Amino acid sequence: MEKIDFNLLNIVLLECVLPAADIGAHNVPTDFMWKYSFDFHISSMPNNDKAVPINISFKLYSKNDPDEKTIASIEILSYFTLSGNLTKIEHKLSVIHKLLSISLWNLQGAFAAKTEGSSLQKEIPPGVSFETYYETLKNKVSNEWK
Amino acid sequence: MSGNNNIQYKPVQIVYPKFYINPNFSEIKSLEKKTIKWNLVTTFKVVSKNPEWDSITISIRLSLYREYDAAKISELVTESTYEIETGATFEQKYYIIGKLINQTSAHAQGAWAVKHSNPVLLSEIPQTYNKYLSEETGLKKDIYEKWQ
């Protein structure tokens, strides 16, 4: 039976830009929108474990701003290691989906901590359906997870 | 918004009621992994908002101790609140609670990493995924009692 364990070794706050003054009461669903991006790499370590650093970033924009000026932004790196062995691509994809979700949740927690006491604290970067990137993730995992 | 078999849920609030660093450890230069111990306490409560939505708050108290004398080095309490559609079966509730506990514990990890300024302490990341589910035997009983 295929089995793999993972560890979250480190979380690094790469960027967090917040408004200089509290933006006060607002209604995000109608006024604001989040945009996100993510990337990751899979590399083999000397002991044959895998290193999986995941970058994920969210930026908050005003829907009414034609220039789409960023109101707030955050980017983190969650660094995972994997030990064990998987051969089936679907199993590997399942693990990567799990790590991407954890990284996103790490970012939600970090954003709430960085915005404590401000009106932005209640604006939680939303969930992402990583399954919609199935083909992209499958190709990347096939190429990098040797 | 996430879902399981059409039961929708989303996080609506993440707060940190307590963050503590023992002053004796705030300037610590090194910490051997085998001399420290994590303690993770997880609870949850369910509040019925209306016939369509319940509110679930997951509370995680994450404590880091020095093992030989049980000195508390640091502690973080995370409370994440989610809105969830009513009508879930018991199996769905069990699945969703497990997922929300994992999500909240990842919130705690993210906050831990940005709240600590001491590089030694922020480099200690607790491994929390499925921790509660693997150690807690009373979860199903809790769901029966707390989530009608």
mmCIF file of C-alpha atoms in Angstrom:
data_model
loop_
_atom_site.group_PDB
_atom_site.id
_atom_site.type_symbol
_atom_site.label_atom_id
_atom_site.label_comp_id
_atom_site.label_asym_id
_atom_site.label_seq_id
_atom_site.Cartn_x
_atom_site.Cartn_y
_atom_site.Cartn_z
ATOM 1 C CA MET A 1 0.000 0.000 0.000
ATOM 2 C CA GLU A 2 1.308 3.424 -0.924
ATOM 3 C CA LYS A 3 1.949 5.690 1.997
ATOM 4 C CA ILE A 4 3.484 9.099 2.465
ATOM 5 C CA ASP A 5 3.969 11.459 5.402
ATOM 6 C CA PHE A 6 4.451 15.169 5.235
ATOM 7 C CA ASN A 7 5.856 17.839 7.515
ATOM 8 C CA LEU A 8 5.386 21.571 7.384
ATOM 9 C CA LEU A 9 8.910 22.799 8.097
ATOM 10 C CA ASN A 10 8.498 26.520 7.782
ATOM 11 C CA ILE A 11 6.143 29.346 6.922
ATOM 12 C CA VAL A 12 7.701 32.566 5.640
ATOM 13 C CA LEU A 13 5.792 35.793 5.226
ATOM 14 C CA LEU A 14 7.144 37.078 1.918
ATOM 15 C CA GLU A 15 4.934 40.147 1.633
ATOM 16 C CA CYS A 16 2.155 41.830 3.527
ATOM 17 C CA VAL A 17 1.048 45.286 2.442
ATOM 18 C CA LEU A 18 -1.812 46.856 4.344
ATOM 19 C CA PRO A 19 -3.481 50.281 4.111
ATOM 20 C CA ALA A 20 -1.751 52.963 6.158
ATOM 21 C CA ALA A 21 -5.078 53.876 7.740
ATOM 22 C CA ASP A 22 -7.973 51.619 8.622
ATOM 23 C CA ILE A 23 -10.378 51.509 5.688
ATOM 24 C CA GLY A 24 -13.386 51.420 8.005
ATOM 25 C CA ALA A 25 -16.787 49.923 7.326
ATOM 26 C CA HIS A 26 -17.264 48.442 3.884
ATOM 27 C CA ASN A 27 -18.932 45.602 2.112
ATOM 28 C CA VAL A 28 -16.418 43.346 0.404
ATOM 29 C CA PRO A 29 -18.818 41.213 -1.637
ATOM 30 C CA THR A 30 -20.007 44.296 -3.477
ATOM 31 C CA ASP A 31 -17.061 46.673 -3.188
ATOM 32 C CA PHE A 32 -13.956 44.502 -3.286
ATOM 33 C CA MET A 33 -12.591 41.406 -4.931
ATOM 34 C CA TRP A 34 -9.685 39.094 -4.227
ATOM 35 C CA LYS A 35 -7.251 37.850 -6.856
ATOM 36 C CA TYR A 36 -4.829 35.047 -6.153
ATOM 37 C CA SER A 37 -1.890 33.203 -7.628
ATOM 38 C CA PHE A 38 0.082 30.182 -6.516
ATOM 39 C CA ASP A 39 3.094 28.171 -7.531
ATOM 40 C CA PHE A 40 5.057 25.233 -6.169
ATOM 41 C CA HIS A 41 8.004 23.008 -6.953
ATOM 42 C CA ILE A 42 8.836 19.422 -6.137
ATOM 43 C CA SER A 43 12.466 18.419 -5.787
ATOM 44 C CA SER A 44 14.258 15.369 -4.459
ATOM 45 C CA MET A 45 16.431 15.678 -1.369
ATOM 46 C CA PRO A 46 19.593 13.605 -0.757
ATOM 47 C CA ASN A 47 17.683 11.126 1.436
ATOM 48 C CA ASN A 48 15.089 10.743 -1.338
ATOM 49 C CA ASP A 49 12.492 12.747 0.566
ATOM 50 C CA LYS A 50 10.783 15.452 -1.459
ATOM 51 C CA ALA A 51 10.902 19.176 -0.795
ATOM 52 C CA VAL A 52 7.740 21.071 -1.732
ATOM 53 C CA PRO A 53 7.848 24.855 -1.301
ATOM 54 C CA ILE A 54 4.475 26.450 -2.075
ATOM 55 C CA ASN A 55 4.045 30.167 -2.760
ATOM 56 C CA ILE A 56 0.578 31.614 -2.551
ATOM 57 C CA SER A 57 -0.489 35.227 -2.758
ATOM 58 C CA PHE A 58 -3.740 37.162 -2.502
ATOM 59 C CA LYS A 59 -4.427 40.754 -3.478
ATOM 60 C CA LEU A 60 -7.499 42.782 -2.603
ATOM 61 C CA TYR A 61 -8.861 45.240 -5.167
ATOM 62 C CA SER A 62 -11.701 47.687 -5.346
ATOM 63 C CA LYS A 63 -14.235 46.763 -8.027
ATOM 64 C CA ASN A 64 -14.840 50.444 -8.632
ATOM 65 C CA ASP A 65 -11.235 51.322 -9.323
ATOM 66 C CA PRO A 66 -10.489 51.142 -13.084
ATOM 67 C CA ASP A 67 -6.772 51.095 -12.278
ATOM 68 C CA GLU A 68 -7.272 48.119 -9.955
ATOM 69 C CA LYS A 69 -5.004 49.603 -7.335
ATOM 70 C CA THR A 70 -4.131 47.048 -4.673
ATOM 71 C CA ILE A 71 -5.754 47.734 -1.305
ATOM 72 C CA ALA A 72 -4.008 44.959 0.565
ATOM 73 C CA SER A 73 -1.801 42.037 -0.334
ATOM 74 C CA ILE A 74 -0.184 39.058 1.313
ATOM 75 C CA GLU A 75 2.162 36.354 0.096
ATOM 76 C CA ILE A 76 3.546 33.431 2.042
ATOM 77 C CA LEU A 77 5.801 30.468 1.445
ATOM 78 C CA SER A 78 4.839 27.188 3.124
ATOM 79 C CA TYR A 79 7.711 24.728 2.949
ATOM 80 C CA PHE A 80 6.776 21.040 3.170
ATOM 81 C CA THR A 81 8.803 17.857 3.063
ATOM 82 C CA LEU A 82 7.409 14.478 2.032
ATOM 83 C CA SER A 83 8.737 11.111 3.100
ATOM 84 C CA GLY A 84 7.544 7.834 1.674
ATOM 85 C CA ASN A 85 6.844 6.635 -1.789
ATOM 86 C CA LEU A 86 3.973 7.185 -4.185
ATOM 87 C CA THR A 87 3.875 5.923 -7.753
ATOM 88 C CA LYS A 88 0.328 6.630 -8.923
ATOM 89 C CA ILE A 89 -0.251 10.081 -10.321
ATOM 90 C CA GLU A 90 -3.691 10.351 -8.714
ATOM 91 C CA HIS A 91 -2.185 9.703 -5.281
ATOM 92 C CA LYS A 92 0.506 12.312 -5.905
ATOM 93 C CA LEU A 93 -2.095 14.830 -7.053
ATOM 94 C CA SER A 94 -4.164 14.165 -3.952
ATOM 95 C CA VAL A 95 -1.157 14.978 -1.751
ATOM 96 C CA ILE A 96 -0.400 18.173 -3.673
ATOM 97 C CA HIS A 97 -4.048 19.268 -3.386
ATOM 98 C CA LYS A 98 -3.841 18.714 0.362
ATOM 99 C CA LEU A 99 -0.619 20.735 0.678
ATOM 100 C CA LEU A 100 -2.051 23.559 -1.445
ATOM 101 C CA SER A 101 -5.113 23.703 0.813
ATOM 102 C CA ILE A 102 -2.966 23.809 3.946
ATOM 103 C CA SER A 103 -0.847 26.573 2.430
ATOM 104 C CA LEU A 104 -3.979 28.576 1.619
ATOM 105 C CA TRP A 105 -5.269 28.090 5.167
ATOM 106 C CA ASN A 106 -1.846 29.157 6.534
ATOM 107 C CA LEU A 107 -2.253 32.339 4.483
ATOM 108 C CA GLN A 108 -5.784 32.937 5.832
ATOM 109 C CA GLY A 109 -4.431 32.621 9.379
ATOM 110 C CA ALA A 110 -1.457 34.862 8.681
ATOM 111 C CA PHE A 111 -3.667 37.552 7.128
ATOM 112 C CA ALA A 112 -6.038 37.521 10.104
ATOM 113 C CA ALA A 113 -3.060 37.837 12.456
ATOM 114 C CA LYS A 114 -1.510 40.709 10.510
ATOM 115 C CA THR A 115 -4.819 42.609 10.351
ATOM 116 C CA GLU A 116 -5.812 42.097 13.995
ATOM 117 C CA GLY A 117 -7.844 45.003 15.280
ATOM 118 C CA SER A 118 -8.521 46.509 11.860
ATOM 119 C CA SER A 119 -11.666 46.262 9.791
ATOM 120 C CA LEU A 120 -9.757 44.147 7.275
ATOM 121 C CA GLN A 121 -9.503 41.274 9.765
ATOM 122 C CA LYS A 122 -12.951 40.061 8.827
ATOM 123 C CA GLU A 123 -12.009 39.876 5.142
ATOM 124 C CA ILE A 124 -10.736 36.354 4.816
ATOM 125 C CA PRO A 125 -9.023 35.376 1.571
ATOM 126 C CA PRO A 126 -11.504 32.909 0.065
ATOM 127 C CA GLY A 127 -11.052 29.221 -0.657
ATOM 128 C CA VAL A 128 -9.683 28.041 -3.993
ATOM 129 C CA SER A 129 -10.929 25.039 -5.971
ATOM 130 C CA PHE A 130 -7.537 23.600 -6.829
ATOM 131 C CA GLU A 131 -9.338 20.769 -8.638
ATOM 132 C CA THR A 132 -10.090 23.196 -11.452
ATOM 133 C CA TYR A 133 -6.352 23.231 -12.250
ATOM 134 C CA TYR A 134 -6.345 19.469 -12.735
ATOM 135 C CA GLU A 135 -4.499 19.319 -16.064
ATOM 136 C CA THR A 136 -1.933 21.960 -15.111
ATOM 137 C CA LEU A 137 -1.215 20.310 -11.774
ATOM 138 C CA LYS A 138 -1.107 16.852 -13.321
ATOM 139 C CA ASN A 139 1.507 17.954 -15.868
ATOM 140 C CA LYS A 140 3.589 19.711 -13.246
ATOM 141 C CA VAL A 141 3.468 16.794 -10.825
ATOM 142 C CA SER A 142 4.307 14.343 -13.612
ATOM 143 C CA ASN A 143 7.331 16.387 -14.599
ATOM 144 C CA GLU A 144 8.705 17.246 -11.174
ATOM 145 C CA TRP A 145 7.797 14.301 -8.897
ATOM 146 C CA LYS A 146 10.341 11.667 -9.988
ATOM 147 C CA MET B 1 -17.281 28.672 -0.234
ATOM 148 C CA SER B 2 -16.449 25.000 0.068
ATOM 149 C CA GLY B 3 -18.737 22.037 0.155
ATOM 150 C CA ASN B 4 -19.213 18.344 0.728
ATOM 151 C CA ASN B 5 -22.081 16.674 -1.099
ATOM 152 C CA ASN B 6 -23.821 20.030 -1.477
ATOM 153 C CA ILE B 7 -23.354 21.111 2.155
ATOM 154 C CA GLN B 8 -21.781 24.554 1.790
ATOM 155 C CA TYR B 9 -19.523 26.168 4.387
ATOM 156 C CA LYS B 10 -17.136 29.113 4.594
ATOM 157 C CA PRO B 11 -14.927 30.804 7.171
ATOM 158 C CA VAL B 12 -16.401 34.094 8.395
ATOM 159 C CA GLN B 13 -14.064 35.053 11.238
ATOM 160 C CA ILE B 14 -10.568 34.224 12.474
ATOM 161 C CA VAL B 15 -9.489 35.719 15.801
ATOM 162 C CA TYR B 16 -6.697 35.150 18.297
ATOM 163 C CA PRO B 17 -7.968 35.728 21.849
ATOM 164 C CA LYS B 18 -4.594 34.893 23.394
ATOM 165 C CA PHE B 19 -0.974 35.109 22.352
ATOM 166 C CA TYR B 20 1.660 34.659 25.031
ATOM 167 C CA ILE B 21 5.436 34.450 25.101
ATOM 168 C CA ASN B 22 7.191 33.676 28.349
ATOM 169 C CA PRO B 23 9.597 36.639 28.851
ATOM 170 C CA ASN B 24 12.302 34.189 29.872
ATOM 171 C CA PHE B 25 12.206 32.734 26.365
ATOM 172 C CA SER B 26 11.583 35.835 24.257
ATOM 173 C CA GLU B 27 15.293 36.283 23.465
ATOM 174 C CA ILE B 28 16.145 32.612 23.301
ATOM 175 C CA LYS B 29 18.996 31.797 20.907
ATOM 176 C CA SER B 30 18.428 28.087 20.392
ATOM 177 C CA LEU B 31 15.956 25.376 21.255
ATOM 178 C CA GLU B 32 16.614 21.675 20.876
ATOM 179 C CA LYS B 33 13.659 19.886 19.374
ATOM 180 C CA LYS B 34 13.945 16.946 21.737
ATOM 181 C CA THR B 35 13.606 19.261 24.759
ATOM 182 C CA ILE B 36 10.270 20.772 23.757
ATOM 183 C CA LYS B 37 6.719 19.490 23.622
ATOM 184 C CA TRP B 38 3.585 20.726 21.912
ATOM 185 C CA ASN B 39 0.148 20.574 23.455
ATOM 186 C CA LEU B 40 -2.932 20.961 21.284
ATOM 187 C CA VAL B 41 -6.410 21.379 22.760
ATOM 188 C CA THR B 42 -9.330 21.498 20.362
ATOM 189 C CA THR B 43 -12.960 22.286 21.147
ATOM 190 C CA PHE B 44 -15.914 23.408 19.095
ATOM 191 C CA LYS B 45 -19.365 24.871 19.554
ATOM 192 C CA VAL B 46 -22.317 25.052 17.221
ATOM 193 C CA VAL B 47 -24.881 27.856 17.200
ATOM 194 C CA SER B 48 -28.017 27.735 15.102
ATOM 195 C CA LYS B 49 -28.295 31.034 13.230
ATOM 196 C CA ASN B 50 -31.470 30.347 11.300
ATOM 197 C CA PRO B 51 -33.181 27.385 9.596
ATOM 198 C CA GLU B 52 -30.693 27.515 6.703
ATOM 199 C CA TRP B 53 -27.371 28.181 8.438
ATOM 200 C CA ASP B 54 -25.472 27.071 11.515
ATOM 201 C CA SER B 55 -22.371 28.731 12.910
ATOM 202 C CA ILE B 56 -19.468 26.566 14.066
ATOM 203 C CA THR B 57 -16.545 27.942 16.042
ATOM 204 C CA ILE B 58 -13.437 25.801 16.311
ATOM 205 C CA SER B 59 -11.090 26.773 19.147
ATOM 206 C CA ILE B 60 -7.490 25.551 19.203
ATOM 207 C CA ARG B 61 -5.124 26.221 22.077
ATOM 208 C CA LEU B 62 -1.571 25.613 20.928
ATOM 209 C CA SER B 63 1.070 25.531 23.650
ATOM 210 C CA LEU B 64 4.822 25.007 23.461
ATOM 211 C CA TYR B 65 6.516 23.665 26.598
ATOM 212 C CA ARG B 66 10.020 22.876 27.744
ATOM 213 C CA GLU B 67 9.688 19.221 28.523
ATOM 214 C CA TYR B 68 11.885 18.707 31.599
ATOM 215 C CA ASP B 69 10.198 21.297 33.825
ATOM 216 C CA ALA B 70 6.965 21.919 31.866
ATOM 217 C CA ALA B 71 7.788 25.633 31.563
ATOM 218 C CA LYS B 72 5.399 27.218 29.101
ATOM 219 C CA ILE B 73 7.383 28.893 26.325
ATOM 220 C CA SER B 74 4.545 30.266 24.216
ATOM 221 C CA GLU B 75 0.825 29.845 23.682
ATOM 222 C CA LEU B 76 -1.620 30.842 20.959
ATOM 223 C CA VAL B 77 -5.388 30.484 21.006
ATOM 224 C CA THR B 78 -7.095 30.520 17.615
ATOM 225 C CA GLU B 79 -10.846 30.736 17.125
ATOM 226 C CA SER B 80 -12.138 30.279 13.587
ATOM 227 C CA THR B 81 -15.845 30.597 12.908
ATOM 228 C CA TYR B 82 -17.542 29.041 9.900
ATOM 229 C CA GLU B 83 -21.033 29.294 8.529
ATOM 230 C CA ILE B 84 -22.415 25.996 7.339
ATOM 231 C CA GLU B 85 -25.636 24.988 5.697
ATOM 232 C CA THR B 86 -28.036 22.994 7.826
ATOM 233 C CA GLY B 87 -29.240 19.544 6.841
ATOM 234 C CA ALA B 88 -25.965 17.612 6.992
ATOM 235 C CA THR B 89 -26.093 13.914 7.804
ATOM 236 C CA PHE B 90 -23.991 12.640 10.703
ATOM 237 C CA GLU B 91 -21.358 11.315 8.297
ATOM 238 C CA GLN B 92 -21.181 14.695 6.567
ATOM 239 C CA LYS B 93 -20.880 16.457 9.921
ATOM 240 C CA TYR B 94 -18.018 14.176 10.953
ATOM 241 C CA TYR B 95 -16.214 14.786 7.660
ATOM 242 C CA ILE B 96 -16.776 18.545 7.764
ATOM 243 C CA ILE B 97 -15.766 18.962 11.425
ATOM 244 C CA GLY B 98 -12.541 17.088 10.675
ATOM 245 C CA LYS B 99 -11.851 19.383 7.750
ATOM 246 C CA LEU B 100 -12.659 22.533 9.741
ATOM 247 C CA ILE B 101 -10.360 21.419 12.567
ATOM 248 C CA ASN B 102 -7.553 20.929 10.057
ATOM 249 C CA GLN B 103 -8.301 24.305 8.483
ATOM 250 C CA THR B 104 -8.297 26.041 11.872
ATOM 251 C CA SER B 105 -5.065 24.349 12.915
ATOM 252 C CA ALA B 106 -3.497 25.646 9.676
ATOM 253 C CA HIS B 107 -4.787 29.131 10.605
ATOM 254 C CA ALA B 108 -2.965 28.697 13.919
ATOM 255 C CA GLN B 109 0.232 27.693 12.097
ATOM 256 C CA GLY B 110 0.024 30.764 9.864
ATOM 257 C CA ALA B 111 -0.541 33.070 12.822
ATOM 258 C CA TRP B 112 2.220 31.401 14.839
ATOM 259 C CA ALA B 113 4.664 32.085 12.027
ATOM 260 C CA VAL B 114 3.851 35.796 11.736
ATOM 261 C CA LYS B 115 3.275 36.623 15.419
ATOM 262 C CA HIS B 116 6.680 35.441 16.579
ATOM 263 C CA SER B 117 9.612 37.735 15.915
ATOM 264 C CA ASN B 118 12.206 35.516 17.544
ATOM 265 C CA PRO B 119 13.591 33.386 14.685
ATOM 266 C CA VAL B 120 14.037 30.403 16.988
ATOM 267 C CA LEU B 121 10.403 30.390 18.049
ATOM 268 C CA LEU B 122 8.939 31.142 14.631
ATOM 269 C CA SER B 123 10.948 28.313 13.114
ATOM 270 C CA GLU B 124 9.113 25.870 15.402
ATOM 271 C CA ILE B 125 5.999 24.980 13.436
ATOM 272 C CA PRO B 126 3.597 22.566 15.126
ATOM 273 C CA GLN B 127 2.537 19.599 13.030
ATOM 274 C CA THR B 128 -1.215 19.679 13.449
ATOM 275 C CA TYR B 129 -2.759 18.026 10.384
ATOM 276 C CA ASN B 130 -5.163 15.265 11.452
ATOM 277 C CA LYS B 131 -3.659 15.471 14.948
ATOM 278 C CA TYR B 132 -7.008 15.873 16.634
ATOM 279 C CA LEU B 133 -8.644 13.188 14.529
ATOM 280 C CA SER B 134 -5.919 10.665 15.258
ATOM 281 C CA GLU B 135 -5.828 11.278 18.996
ATOM 282 C CA GLU B 136 -9.354 12.278 19.913
ATOM 283 C CA THR B 137 -11.778 9.451 20.484
ATOM 284 C CA GLY B 138 -14.669 11.607 21.673
ATOM 285 C CA LEU B 139 -15.312 13.543 18.478
ATOM 286 C CA LYS B 140 -18.343 11.531 17.380
ATOM 287 C CA LYS B 141 -19.856 11.852 20.850
ATOM 288 C CA ASP B 142 -19.179 15.612 20.787
ATOM 289 C CA ILE B 143 -20.915 15.926 17.423
ATOM 290 C CA TYR B 144 -23.976 14.062 18.736
ATOM 291 C CA GLU B 145 -24.118 16.331 21.778
ATOM 292 C CA LYS B 146 -23.246 19.706 20.276
ATOM 293 C CA TRP B 147 -24.541 19.669 16.712
ATOM 294 C CA GLN B 148 -28.204 18.789 16.400
#
